[in-house]
N, CA, C and O atoms as a Tripos MOL2 file, in Angstrom:
@<TRIPOS>MOLECULE
protein
  296   295    74     0     0
PROTEIN
NO_CHARGES

@<TRIPOS>ATOM
      1 N          -6.3190  -10.4790   -8.5020 N.3       1 MET1
      2 CA         -5.5650  -11.1580   -7.4840 C.3       1 MET1
      3 C          -5.2780  -12.5150   -7.7740 C.2       1 MET1
      4 O          -6.1550  -13.3020   -8.1310 O.2       1 MET1
      5 N          -3.8570  -12.8780   -7.6090 N.am      2 ALA2
      6 CA         -3.6270  -14.3760   -7.9410 C.3       2 ALA2
      7 C          -3.9920  -14.9530   -6.5890 C.2       2 ALA2
      8 O          -3.7930  -14.3480   -5.5350 O.2       2 ALA2
      9 N          -4.5930  -16.2820   -6.6850 N.am      3 VAL3
     10 CA         -4.8650  -17.2690   -5.5800 C.3       3 VAL3
     11 C          -3.8420  -17.4350   -4.4890 C.2       3 VAL3
     12 O          -4.0790  -17.6330   -3.2970 O.2       3 VAL3
     13 N          -2.6610  -17.3250   -5.0780 N.am      4 PRO4
     14 CA         -1.4780  -17.7440   -4.0030 C.3       4 PRO4
     15 C          -1.4330  -16.2580   -3.0650 C.2       4 PRO4
     16 O          -0.8950  -16.3820   -1.9650 O.2       4 PRO4
     17 N          -1.8530  -15.1450   -3.3520 N.am      5 HIS5
     18 CA         -1.7790  -13.8980   -2.5260 C.3       5 HIS5
     19 C          -3.1770  -13.5510   -2.0660 C.2       5 HIS5
     20 O          -3.2410  -12.4200   -1.5840 O.2       5 HIS5
     21 N          -4.2790  -14.2060   -2.0870 N.am      6 GLU6
     22 CA         -5.4750  -14.0570   -1.5800 C.3       6 GLU6
     23 C          -5.4960  -14.0290   -0.0980 C.2       6 GLU6
     24 O          -6.3330  -13.3060    0.4410 O.2       6 GLU6
     25 N          -4.5130  -14.8690    0.7740 N.am      7 ARG7
     26 CA         -4.7450  -14.7250    2.1580 C.3       7 ARG7
     27 C          -3.9550  -13.3760    2.5590 C.2       7 ARG7
     28 O          -4.3790  -12.8030    3.5620 O.2       7 ARG7
     29 N          -2.8520  -12.8050    1.8870 N.am      8 GLN8
     30 CA         -2.3250  -11.6750    2.2710 C.3       8 GLN8
     31 C          -3.2730  -10.5640    2.2600 C.2       8 GLN8
     32 O          -3.1470   -9.6590    3.0840 O.2       8 GLN8
     33 N          -4.3150  -10.5570    1.2990 N.am      9 VAL9
     34 CA         -5.2390   -9.3620    1.0680 C.3       9 VAL9
     35 C          -6.5890   -9.8080    2.1090 C.2       9 VAL9
     36 O          -7.1560   -8.9550    2.7930 O.2       9 VAL9
     37 N          -6.9030  -10.9230    2.1110 N.am     10 ARG10
     38 CA         -8.1630  -11.3460    2.9620 C.3      10 ARG10
     39 C          -7.5310  -12.4870    3.9720 C.2      10 ARG10
     40 O          -7.6260  -13.6940    3.7460 O.2      10 ARG10
     41 N          -6.9310  -11.9690    5.0200 N.am     11 PRO11
     42 CA         -6.4980  -12.8970    6.1790 C.3      11 PRO11
     43 C          -7.4050  -13.6830    6.9740 C.2      11 PRO11
     44 O          -7.0930  -14.5430    7.7980 O.2      11 PRO11
     45 N          -8.7390  -13.2430    6.5950 N.am     12 GLY12
     46 CA         -9.7790  -14.1600    7.4480 C.3      12 GLY12
     47 C         -10.5370  -13.1690    8.4420 C.2      12 GLY12
     48 O         -10.1630  -12.0200    8.6770 O.2      12 GLY12
     49 N         -11.5620  -13.7350    8.9400 N.am     13 GLY13
     50 CA        -12.2790  -12.8240   10.0530 C.3      13 GLY13
     51 C         -13.0530  -11.7620    9.4990 C.2      13 GLY13
     52 O         -13.6340  -10.9810   10.2520 O.2      13 GLY13
     53 N         -13.1240  -11.6500    8.2170 N.am     14 GLY14
     54 CA        -13.7970  -10.6040    7.5730 C.3      14 GLY14
     55 C         -12.9690   -9.2290    7.2480 C.2      14 GLY14
     56 O         -13.4740   -8.2000    6.7970 O.2      14 GLY14
     57 N         -11.7000   -9.4130    7.5460 N.am     15 GLN15
     58 CA        -10.6480   -8.3920    7.4230 C.3      15 GLN15
     59 C         -10.3470   -8.2930    5.9030 C.2      15 GLN15
     60 O         -10.3210   -9.3270    5.2350 O.2      15 GLN15
     61 N         -10.1590   -7.2930    5.4360 N.am     16 ILE16
     62 CA         -9.3430   -7.0970    3.9450 C.3      16 ILE16
     63 C          -8.1860   -6.0580    4.4370 C.2      16 ILE16
     64 O          -8.4320   -5.1190    5.1930 O.2      16 ILE16
     65 N          -7.0440   -6.3110    3.9730 N.am     17 ARG17
     66 CA         -6.0390   -5.2860    4.3010 C.3      17 ARG17
     67 C          -5.9890   -4.3130    3.1600 C.2      17 ARG17
     68 O          -6.4940   -4.6150    2.0790 O.2      17 ARG17
     69 N          -5.4090   -3.1740    3.3530 N.am     18 PRO18
     70 CA         -5.4130   -2.0700    2.2800 C.3      18 PRO18
     71 C          -4.2900   -2.7640    1.2360 C.2      18 PRO18
     72 O          -3.2590   -3.3630    1.5420 O.2      18 PRO18
     73 N          -4.8280   -2.4870   -0.0750 N.am     19 THR19
     74 CA         -4.2390   -3.2140   -1.1640 C.3      19 THR19
     75 C          -3.8860   -2.1030   -2.2770 C.2      19 THR19
     76 O          -4.6040   -1.1800   -2.6590 O.2      19 THR19
     77 N          -2.4060   -2.4890   -2.7480 N.am     20 VAL20
     78 CA         -2.2280   -1.5440   -4.0810 C.3      20 VAL20
     79 C          -2.5970   -2.5560   -5.2420 C.2      20 VAL20
     80 O          -2.3830   -3.7680   -5.2160 O.2      20 VAL20
     81 N          -3.1860   -1.8440   -6.2560 N.am     21 THR21
     82 CA         -3.6910   -2.4720   -7.5720 C.3      21 THR21
     83 C          -3.2720   -1.9490   -8.6180 C.2      21 THR21
     84 O          -3.2470   -0.7180   -8.6470 O.2      21 THR21
     85 N          -2.8510   -2.6460   -9.7020 N.am     22 VAL22
     86 CA         -2.4520   -2.2820  -10.8360 C.3      22 VAL22
     87 C          -3.2740   -3.0770  -11.9530 C.2      22 VAL22
     88 O          -3.2780   -4.3020  -12.0790 O.2      22 VAL22
     89 N          -4.0520   -2.0440  -12.8350 N.am     23 ASP23
     90 CA         -4.7600   -2.8500  -13.8670 C.3      23 ASP23
     91 C          -5.5880   -3.6290  -13.1240 C.2      23 ASP23
     92 O          -5.6760   -4.7860  -13.5330 O.2      23 ASP23
     93 N          -6.2970   -3.3230  -12.0470 N.am     24 GLY24
     94 CA         -7.2700   -4.2010  -11.6640 C.3      24 GLY24
     95 C          -7.0080   -5.5550  -10.7440 C.2      24 GLY24
     96 O          -7.8380   -6.2780  -10.1930 O.2      24 GLY24
     97 N          -5.4740   -5.6490  -10.7740 N.am     25 LEU25
     98 CA         -4.9750   -6.7730  -10.0770 C.3      25 LEU25
     99 C          -4.2200   -6.3320   -8.8210 C.2      25 LEU25
    100 O          -3.4140   -5.4030   -8.8630 O.2      25 LEU25
    101 N          -4.5210   -7.0840   -7.5890 N.am     26 ALA26
    102 CA         -3.5580   -6.8480   -6.3940 C.3      26 ALA26
    103 C          -2.1210   -7.1690   -6.6260 C.2      26 ALA26
    104 O          -1.7710   -8.2420   -7.1190 O.2      26 ALA26
    105 N          -1.1780   -6.0980   -6.2160 N.am     27 CYS27
    106 CA          0.3020   -6.5170   -6.4720 C.3      27 CYS27
    107 C           0.9080   -6.1190   -5.2080 C.2      27 CYS27
    108 O           2.1350   -6.2170   -5.1660 O.2      27 CYS27
    109 N           0.2670   -5.6630   -4.1000 N.am     28 ALA28
    110 CA          0.9120   -5.5730   -2.8270 C.3      28 ALA28
    111 C          -0.0940   -5.1090   -1.6290 C.2      28 ALA28
    112 O          -1.1540   -4.6000   -1.9930 O.2      28 ALA28
    113 N           0.1070   -5.2180   -0.4780 N.am     29 THR29
    114 CA         -0.5480   -4.8700    0.4560 C.3      29 THR29
    115 C           0.2440   -3.6260    1.1960 C.2      29 THR29
    116 O           1.4600   -3.5430    1.0190 O.2      29 THR29
    117 N          -0.3720   -2.7470    1.9460 N.am     30 TRP30
    118 CA          0.2500   -1.5570    2.6510 C.3      30 TRP30
    119 C          -0.3100   -1.1630    3.8810 C.2      30 TRP30
    120 O          -1.5290   -1.1890    4.0550 O.2      30 TRP30
    121 N           0.6130   -0.7420    4.8870 N.am     31 SER31
    122 CA          0.1070   -0.2650    6.1320 C.3      31 SER31
    123 C           0.9090    1.0700    6.3760 C.2      31 SER31
    124 O           1.9890    1.3390    5.8490 O.2      31 SER31
    125 N           0.2250    1.8470    7.2410 N.am     32 LYS32
    126 CA          0.8180    3.1160    7.8240 C.3      32 LYS32
    127 C           2.0300    2.9400    8.7810 C.2      32 LYS32
    128 O           1.9900    2.1100    9.6900 O.2      32 LYS32
    129 N           2.9260    3.6010    8.5980 N.am     33 ARG33
    130 CA          4.0300    3.6090    9.7770 C.3      33 ARG33
    131 C           4.1870    5.0600    9.9660 C.2      33 ARG33
    132 O           3.6350    5.9660    9.3410 O.2      33 ARG33
    133 N           5.1830    5.1390   11.1030 N.am     34 ASN34
    134 CA          5.6050    6.5010   11.6140 C.3      34 ASN34
    135 C           4.5220    7.4230   11.7040 C.2      34 ASN34
    136 O           4.5270    8.4790   11.0720 O.2      34 ASN34
    137 N           3.4130    7.0060   12.6060 N.am     35 ARG35
    138 CA          2.1710    7.7170   12.8250 C.3      35 ARG35
    139 C           1.5730    8.3160   11.4900 C.2      35 ARG35
    140 O           1.3240    9.5150   11.3650 O.2      35 ARG35
    141 N           1.3620    7.3610   10.4940 N.am     36 GLY36
    142 CA          0.5100    7.9140    9.3090 C.3      36 GLY36
    143 C           1.2860    8.7030    8.2630 C.2      36 GLY36
    144 O           0.7230    9.0300    7.2190 O.2      36 GLY36
    145 N           2.8270    9.0880    8.5530 N.am     37 ARG37
    146 CA          3.4540    9.5990    7.8570 C.3      37 ARG37
    147 C           4.2300    9.0200    6.6730 C.2      37 ARG37
    148 O           4.7700    9.6800    5.7850 O.2      37 ARG37
    149 N           4.2000    7.4790    6.8110 N.am     38 ALA38
    150 CA          4.8900    6.7000    5.6920 C.3      38 ALA38
    151 C           4.0500    5.4890    5.4850 C.2      38 ALA38
    152 O           3.1520    5.0630    6.2120 O.2      38 ALA38
    153 N           4.4870    5.0250    4.3990 N.am     39 VAL39
    154 CA          3.7830    3.6820    3.9780 C.3      39 VAL39
    155 C           4.7010    2.4700    3.9440 C.2      39 VAL39
    156 O           5.8010    2.5980    3.4080 O.2      39 VAL39
    157 N           4.3860    1.4470    4.4060 N.am     40 ALA40
    158 CA          5.1330    0.1250    4.4270 C.3      40 ALA40
    159 C           4.4390   -0.6940    3.3540 C.2      40 ALA40
    160 O           3.2800   -1.0330    3.5940 O.2      40 ALA40
    161 N           4.9170   -1.0100    2.3550 N.am     41 LEU41
    162 CA          4.5880   -2.0770    1.4040 C.3      41 LEU41
    163 C           5.0280   -3.4240    1.6580 C.2      41 LEU41
    164 O           6.0500   -3.5500    2.3330 O.2      41 LEU41
    165 N           4.3640   -4.5830    1.1830 N.am     42 THR42
    166 CA          4.5200   -5.7560    1.0770 C.3      42 THR42
    167 C           4.0490   -6.1550   -0.1020 C.2      42 THR42
    168 O           2.8930   -6.5340   -0.2950 O.2      42 THR42
    169 N           5.0510   -6.0730   -1.0450 N.am     43 PRO43
    170 CA          4.7280   -6.5120   -2.5250 C.3      43 PRO43
    171 C           4.5900   -7.9350   -2.5890 C.2      43 PRO43
    172 O           4.9990   -8.6250   -1.6550 O.2      43 PRO43
    173 N           4.0520   -8.4410   -3.6010 N.am     44 PHE44
    174 CA          3.6790   -9.8740   -3.8140 C.3      44 PHE44
    175 C           4.8210  -10.4820   -4.6910 C.2      44 PHE44
    176 O           5.1620  -11.6630   -4.6270 O.2      44 PHE44
    177 N           5.3730   -9.5510   -5.5160 N.am     45 GLY45
    178 CA          6.5640   -9.6920   -6.5300 C.3      45 GLY45
    179 C           7.1720   -8.5000   -6.7040 C.2      45 GLY45
    180 O           6.8730   -7.4860   -6.0730 O.2      45 GLY45
    181 N           8.0250   -8.5740   -7.5460 N.am     46 GLU46
    182 CA          8.7650   -7.3670   -8.1580 C.3      46 GLU46
    183 C           8.0120   -6.3110   -8.8220 C.2      46 GLU46
    184 O           7.4200   -6.5700   -9.8690 O.2      46 GLU46
    185 N           7.9740   -4.9370   -8.2210 N.am     47 LEU47
    186 CA          7.1410   -3.7220   -8.7110 C.3      47 LEU47
    187 C           7.9250   -3.1020   -9.7410 C.2      47 LEU47
    188 O           9.1290   -2.9380   -9.5470 O.2      47 LEU47
    189 N           7.4050   -2.7520  -10.7700 N.am     48 THR48
    190 CA          8.2640   -1.7500  -11.6280 C.3      48 THR48
    191 C           8.4400   -0.4210  -11.0600 C.2      48 THR48
    192 O           7.8690   -0.0230  -10.0440 O.2      48 THR48
    193 N           9.2700    0.2510  -11.7750 N.am     49 ASP49
    194 CA          9.6750    1.6570  -11.3790 C.3      49 ASP49
    195 C           8.5330    2.5230  -11.6210 C.2      49 ASP49
    196 O           8.2610    3.4480  -10.8560 O.2      49 ASP49
    197 N           7.7870    2.2260  -12.7660 N.am     50 ASP50
    198 CA          6.5590    3.1880  -12.7810 C.3      50 ASP50
    199 C           5.4650    3.0670  -11.5620 C.2      50 ASP50
    200 O           4.9450    4.0520  -11.0380 O.2      50 ASP50
    201 N           5.2170    1.8060  -11.2190 N.am     51 VAL51
    202 CA          4.3840    1.2990  -10.2090 C.3      51 VAL51
    203 C           4.7020    1.9480   -8.7990 C.2      51 VAL51
    204 O           3.8280    2.4380   -8.0830 O.2      51 VAL51
    205 N           6.3060    1.8890   -8.4180 N.am     52 LEU52
    206 CA          6.8440    2.6890   -7.3030 C.3      52 LEU52
    207 C           6.8670    4.0750   -7.3530 C.2      52 LEU52
    208 O           6.9670    4.7880   -6.3550 O.2      52 LEU52
    209 N           6.7560    4.5560   -8.7440 N.am     53 ALA53
    210 CA          6.6870    5.9720   -8.7140 C.3      53 ALA53
    211 C           5.1750    6.3060   -8.4270 C.2      53 ALA53
    212 O           4.9170    7.2360   -7.6630 O.2      53 ALA53
    213 N           4.2400    5.6260   -8.9750 N.am     54 GLY54
    214 CA          2.8340    5.9290   -8.6980 C.3      54 GLY54
    215 C           2.5330    5.7240   -7.3410 C.2      54 GLY54
    216 O           1.7540    6.5460   -6.8580 O.2      54 GLY54
    217 N           3.0200    4.6960   -6.4870 N.am     55 ILE55
    218 CA          2.8220    4.6560   -4.8690 C.3      55 ILE55
    219 C           3.2950    5.5760   -4.3290 C.2      55 ILE55
    220 O           2.6320    5.9750   -3.3720 O.2      55 ILE55
    221 N           4.5470    6.3160   -4.6210 N.am     56 ALA56
    222 CA          5.1820    7.5940   -4.1360 C.3      56 ALA56
    223 C           4.2500    8.5930   -4.2260 C.2      56 ALA56
    224 O           3.9420    9.2150   -3.2090 O.2      56 ALA56
    225 N           3.6790    8.8800   -5.4500 N.am     57 ALA57
    226 CA          2.9350   10.1900   -5.6920 C.3      57 ALA57
    227 C           1.5600    9.9640   -4.8520 C.2      57 ALA57
    228 O           1.0240   11.0060   -4.4750 O.2      57 ALA57
    229 N           1.0380    8.9700   -4.5740 N.am     58 GLU58
    230 CA         -0.3690    8.7400   -3.8970 C.3      58 GLU58
    231 C           0.1080    8.9690   -2.3900 C.2      58 GLU58
    232 O          -0.4830    9.6740   -1.5720 O.2      58 GLU58
    233 N           1.0770    8.3740   -2.2080 N.am     59 GLU59
    234 CA          1.5840    8.5730   -0.8590 C.3      59 GLU59
    235 C           1.8050   10.2340   -0.3130 C.2      59 GLU59
    236 O           1.4010   10.7710    0.7180 O.2      59 GLU59
    237 N           2.5500   10.7430   -1.3650 N.am     60 ALA60
    238 CA          2.7270   12.3430   -0.9600 C.3      60 ALA60
    239 C           1.3320   12.8740   -1.1310 C.2      60 ALA60
    240 O           1.1960   13.8000   -0.3320 O.2      60 ALA60
    241 N           0.4600   12.7210   -1.6900 N.am     61 ASP61
    242 CA         -0.8020   13.3960   -2.0440 C.3      61 ASP61
    243 C          -1.6650   12.8630   -0.6550 C.2      61 ASP61
    244 O          -2.3060   13.6980   -0.0170 O.2      61 ASP61
    245 N          -1.6490   11.7370   -0.3200 N.am     62 ILE62
    246 CA         -2.2870   11.6360    0.8880 C.3      62 ILE62
    247 C          -1.8660   12.4050    2.2070 C.2      62 ILE62
    248 O          -2.6060   12.9880    2.9990 O.2      62 ILE62
    249 N          -0.3990   12.2480    2.2450 N.am     63 ALA63
    250 CA          0.2400   13.1770    3.5500 C.3      63 ALA63
    251 C          -0.2910   14.6690    3.1220 C.2      63 ALA63
    252 O          -0.9450   15.2830    3.9650 O.2      63 ALA63
    253 N          -0.0920   15.1520    2.1150 N.am     64 ARG64
    254 CA         -0.5550   16.6160    1.7390 C.3      64 ARG64
    255 C          -2.1060   16.7950    2.1800 C.2      64 ARG64
    256 O          -2.5050   17.7740    2.8110 O.2      64 ARG64
    257 N          -2.7380   15.9610    1.8580 N.am     65 PHE65
    258 CA         -4.2440   15.8910    2.2160 C.3      65 PHE65
    259 C          -4.7660   15.9410    3.6720 C.2      65 PHE65
    260 O          -5.7290   16.5480    4.1410 O.2      65 PHE65
    261 N          -3.7610   15.0460    4.3110 N.am     66 LEU66
    262 CA         -4.0550   14.8850    5.9510 C.3      66 LEU66
    263 C          -3.2270   15.7810    6.5520 C.2      66 LEU66
    264 O          -3.3780   15.9120    7.7660 O.2      66 LEU66
    265 N          -2.2500   16.5400    5.9240 N.am     67 GLY67
    266 CA         -1.4580   17.6250    6.5260 C.3      67 GLY67
    267 C          -0.2820   16.9890    7.4170 C.2      67 GLY67
    268 O           0.1890   17.6890    8.3130 O.2      67 GLY67
    269 N           0.1730   15.7970    7.2250 N.am     68 THR68
    270 CA          1.1490   14.9440    7.9200 C.3      68 THR68
    271 C           2.6500   15.3310    7.3650 C.2      68 THR68
    272 O           3.6510   15.3460    8.0810 O.2      68 THR68
    273 N           2.6260   15.6350    5.9790 N.am     69 GLY69
    274 CA          3.9800   15.6460    5.1730 C.3      69 GLY69
    275 C           4.6760   14.4610    5.2930 C.2      69 GLY69
    276 O           4.2620   13.5440    6.0030 O.2      69 GLY69
    277 N           5.7990   14.3960    4.5950 N.am     70 PRO70
    278 CA          6.5080   13.2370    4.5620 C.3      70 PRO70
    279 C           7.2980   12.8680    5.7750 C.2      70 PRO70
    280 O           7.5850   13.7840    6.5460 O.2      70 PRO70
    281 N           7.6660   11.7280    6.0350 N.am     71 ALA71
    282 CA          8.4450   11.2900    7.2400 C.3      71 ALA71
    283 C           9.7490   12.0810    7.3820 C.2      71 ALA71
    284 O          10.5360   12.2400    6.4490 O.2      71 ALA71
    285 N           9.9040   12.5290    8.5220 N.am     72 GLY72
    286 CA         11.1620   13.5820    8.9470 C.3      72 GLY72
    287 C          10.8890   15.0460    8.7130 C.2      72 GLY72
    288 O          11.7160   15.9180    8.9810 O.2      72 GLY72
    289 N           9.5470   15.3110    8.1370 N.am     73 SER73
    290 CA          9.2290   16.6500    8.1870 C.3      73 SER73
    291 C           8.4850   17.2380    9.2480 C.2      73 SER73
    292 O           7.8050   16.3980    9.8370 O.2      73 SER73
    293 N           8.3880   18.3270    9.6650 N.am     74 SER74
    294 CA          7.6410   19.0700   10.5510 C.3      74 SER74
    295 C           6.3160   19.3360   10.2700 C.2      74 SER74
    296 O           5.6390   19.9990   11.0550 O.2      74 SER74
@<TRIPOS>BOND
     1     1     2 1
     2     2     3 1
     3     3     4 2
     4     3     5 am
     5     5     6 1
     6     6     7 1
     7     7     8 2
     8     7     9 am
     9     9    10 1
    10    10    11 1
    11    11    12 2
    12    11    13 am
    13    13    14 1
    14    14    15 1
    15    15    16 2
    16    15    17 am
    17    17    18 1
    18    18    19 1
    19    19    20 2
    20    19    21 am
    21    21    22 1
    22    22    23 1
    23    23    24 2
    24    23    25 am
    25    25    26 1
    26    26    27 1
    27    27    28 2
    28    27    29 am
    29    29    30 1
    30    30    31 1
    31    31    32 2
    32    31    33 am
    33    33    34 1
    34    34    35 1
    35    35    36 2
    36    35    37 am
    37    37    38 1
    38    38    39 1
    39    39    40 2
    40    39    41 am
    41    41    42 1
    42    42    43 1
    43    43    44 2
    44    43    45 am
    45    45    46 1
    46    46    47 1
    47    47    48 2
    48    47    49 am
    49    49    50 1
    50    50    51 1
    51    51    52 2
    52    51    53 am
    53    53    54 1
    54    54    55 1
    55    55    56 2
    56    55    57 am
    57    57    58 1
    58    58    59 1
    59    59    60 2
    60    59    61 am
    61    61    62 1
    62    62    63 1
    63    63    64 2
    64    63    65 am
    65    65    66 1
    66    66    67 1
    67    67    68 2
    68    67    69 am
    69    69    70 1
    70    70    71 1
    71    71    72 2
    72    71    73 am
    73    73    74 1
    74    74    75 1
    75    75    76 2
    76    75    77 am
    77    77    78 1
    78    78    79 1
    79    79    80 2
    80    79    81 am
    81    81    82 1
    82    82    83 1
    83    83    84 2
    84    83    85 am
    85    85    86 1
    86    86    87 1
    87    87    88 2
    88    87    89 am
    89    89    90 1
    90    90    91 1
    91    91    92 2
    92    91    93 am
    93    93    94 1
    94    94    95 1
    95    95    96 2
    96    95    97 am
    97    97    98 1
    98    98    99 1
    99    99   100 2
   100    99   101 am
   101   101   102 1
   102   102   103 1
   103   103   104 2
   104   103   105 am
   105   105   106 1
   106   106   107 1
   107   107   108 2
   108   107   109 am
   109   109   110 1
   110   110   111 1
   111   111   112 2
   112   111   113 am
   113   113   114 1
   114   114   115 1
   115   115   116 2
   116   115   117 am
   117   117   118 1
   118   118   119 1
   119   119   120 2
   120   119   121 am
   121   121   122 1
   122   122   123 1
   123   123   124 2
   124   123   125 am
   125   125   126 1
   126   126   127 1
   127   127   128 2
   128   127   129 am
   129   129   130 1
   130   130   131 1
   131   131   132 2
   132   131   133 am
   133   133   134 1
   134   134   135 1
   135   135   136 2
   136   135   137 am
   137   137   138 1
   138   138   139 1
   139   139   140 2
   140   139   141 am
   141   141   142 1
   142   142   143 1
   143   143   144 2
   144   143   145 am
   145   145   146 1
   146   146   147 1
   147   147   148 2
   148   147   149 am
   149   149   150 1
   150   150   151 1
   151   151   152 2
   152   151   153 am
   153   153   154 1
   154   154   155 1
   155   155   156 2
   156   155   157 am
   157   157   158 1
   158   158   159 1
   159   159   160 2
   160   159   161 am
   161   161   162 1
   162   162   163 1
   163   163   164 2
   164   163   165 am
   165   165   166 1
   166   166   167 1
   167   167   168 2
   168   167   169 am
   169   169   170 1
   170   170   171 1
   171   171   172 2
   172   171   173 am
   173   173   174 1
   174   174   175 1
   175   175   176 2
   176   175   177 am
   177   177   178 1
   178   178   179 1
   179   179   180 2
   180   179   181 am
   181   181   182 1
   182   182   183 1
   183   183   184 2
   184   183   185 am
   185   185   186 1
   186   186   187 1
   187   187   188 2
   188   187   189 am
   189   189   190 1
   190   190   191 1
   191   191   192 2
   192   191   193 am
   193   193   194 1
   194   194   195 1
   195   195   196 2
   196   195   197 am
   197   197   198 1
   198   198   199 1
   199   199   200 2
   200   199   201 am
   201   201   202 1
   202   202   203 1
   203   203   204 2
   204   203   205 am
   205   205   206 1
   206   206   207 1
   207   207   208 2
   208   207   209 am
   209   209   210 1
   210   210   211 1
   211   211   212 2
   212   211   213 am
   213   213   214 1
   214   214   215 1
   215   215   216 2
   216   215   217 am
   217   217   218 1
   218   218   219 1
   219   219   220 2
   220   219   221 am
   221   221   222 1
   222   222   223 1
   223   223   224 2
   224   223   225 am
   225   225   226 1
   226   226   227 1
   227   227   228 2
   228   227   229 am
   229   229   230 1
   230   230   231 1
   231   231   232 2
   232   231   233 am
   233   233   234 1
   234   234   235 1
   235   235   236 2
   236   235   237 am
   237   237   238 1
   238   238   239 1
   239   239   240 2
   240   239   241 am
   241   241   242 1
   242   242   243 1
   243   243   244 2
   244   243   245 am
   245   245   246 1
   246   246   247 1
   247   247   248 2
   248   247   249 am
   249   249   250 1
   250   250   251 1
   251   251   252 2
   252   251   253 am
   253   253   254 1
   254   254   255 1
   255   255   256 2
   256   255   257 am
   257   257   258 1
   258   258   259 1
   259   259   260 2
   260   259   261 am
   261   261   262 1
   262   262   263 1
   263   263   264 2
   264   263   265 am
   265   265   266 1
   266   266   267 1
   267   267   268 2
   268   267   269 am
   269   269   270 1
   270   270   271 1
   271   271   272 2
   272   271   273 am
   273   273   274 1
   274   274   275 1
   275   275   276 2
   276   275   277 am
   277   277   278 1
   278   278   279 1
   279   279   280 2
   280   279   281 am
   281   281   282 1
   282   282   283 1
   283   283   284 2
   284   283   285 am
   285   285   286 1
   286   286   287 1
   287   287   288 2
   288   287   289 am
   289   289   290 1
   290   290   291 1
   291   291   292 2
   292   291   293 am
   293   293   294 1
   294   294   295 1
   295   295   296 2
@<TRIPOS>SUBSTRUCTURE
     1 MET1         2 RESIDUE 1 A MET
     2 ALA2         6 RESIDUE 1 A ALA
     3 VAL3        10 RESIDUE 1 A VAL
     4 PRO4        14 RESIDUE 1 A PRO
     5 HIS5        18 RESIDUE 1 A HIS
     6 GLU6        22 RESIDUE 1 A GLU
     7 ARG7        26 RESIDUE 1 A ARG
     8 GLN8        30 RESIDUE 1 A GLN
     9 VAL9        34 RESIDUE 1 A VAL
    10 ARG10       38 RESIDUE 1 A ARG
    11 PRO11       42 RESIDUE 1 A PRO
    12 GLY12       46 RESIDUE 1 A GLY
    13 GLY13       50 RESIDUE 1 A GLY
    14 GLY14       54 RESIDUE 1 A GLY
    15 GLN15       58 RESIDUE 1 A GLN
    16 ILE16       62 RESIDUE 1 A ILE
    17 ARG17       66 RESIDUE 1 A ARG
    18 PRO18       70 RESIDUE 1 A PRO
    19 THR19       74 RESIDUE 1 A THR
    20 VAL20       78 RESIDUE 1 A VAL
    21 THR21       82 RESIDUE 1 A THR
    22 VAL22       86 RESIDUE 1 A VAL
    23 ASP23       90 RESIDUE 1 A ASP
    24 GLY24       94 RESIDUE 1 A GLY
    25 LEU25       98 RESIDUE 1 A LEU
    26 ALA26      102 RESIDUE 1 A ALA
    27 CYS27      106 RESIDUE 1 A CYS
    28 ALA28      110 RESIDUE 1 A ALA
    29 THR29      114 RESIDUE 1 A THR
    30 TRP30      118 RESIDUE 1 A TRP
    31 SER31      122 RESIDUE 1 A SER
    32 LYS32      126 RESIDUE 1 A LYS
    33 ARG33      130 RESIDUE 1 A ARG
    34 ASN34      134 RESIDUE 1 A ASN
    35 ARG35      138 RESIDUE 1 A ARG
    36 GLY36      142 RESIDUE 1 A GLY
    37 ARG37      146 RESIDUE 1 A ARG
    38 ALA38      150 RESIDUE 1 A ALA
    39 VAL39      154 RESIDUE 1 A VAL
    40 ALA40      158 RESIDUE 1 A ALA
    41 LEU41      162 RESIDUE 1 A LEU
    42 THR42      166 RESIDUE 1 A THR
    43 PRO43      170 RESIDUE 1 A PRO
    44 PHE44      174 RESIDUE 1 A PHE
    45 GLY45      178 RESIDUE 1 A GLY
    46 GLU46      182 RESIDUE 1 A GLU
    47 LEU47      186 RESIDUE 1 A LEU
    48 THR48      190 RESIDUE 1 A THR
    49 ASP49      194 RESIDUE 1 A ASP
    50 ASP50      198 RESIDUE 1 A ASP
    51 VAL51      202 RESIDUE 1 A VAL
    52 LEU52      206 RESIDUE 1 A LEU
    53 ALA53      210 RESIDUE 1 A ALA
    54 GLY54      214 RESIDUE 1 A GLY
    55 ILE55      218 RESIDUE 1 A ILE
    56 ALA56      222 RESIDUE 1 A ALA
    57 ALA57      226 RESIDUE 1 A ALA
    58 GLU58      230 RESIDUE 1 A GLU
    59 GLU59      234 RESIDUE 1 A GLU
    60 ALA60      238 RESIDUE 1 A ALA
    61 ASP61      242 RESIDUE 1 A ASP
    62 ILE62      246 RESIDUE 1 A ILE
    63 ALA63      250 RESIDUE 1 A ALA
    64 ARG64      254 RESIDUE 1 A ARG
    65 PHE65      258 RESIDUE 1 A PHE
    66 LEU66      262 RESIDUE 1 A LEU
    67 GLY67      266 RESIDUE 1 A GLY
    68 THR68      270 RESIDUE 1 A THR
    69 GLY69      274 RESIDUE 1 A GLY
    70 PRO70      278 RESIDUE 1 A PRO
    71 ALA71      282 RESIDUE 1 A ALA
    72 GLY72      286 RESIDUE 1 A GLY
    73 SER73      290 RESIDUE 1 A SER
    74 SER74      294 RESIDUE 1 A SER
């Protein structure tokens, strides 16, 4: 994680935000939206198509595991 983004990952008070890592480096934080059916990303810079595809695959797998399905599905 680059020092300029440290406060985005560790805002203080012992908190650590959920983080997306690529090759061991933080590239974004994320949070759940729409009752856990969607993920909101806060990237630290531009993310490649490969990284975005990986995030989408992980999001779909977690939704499948939790039984929530993608946003807008029943």
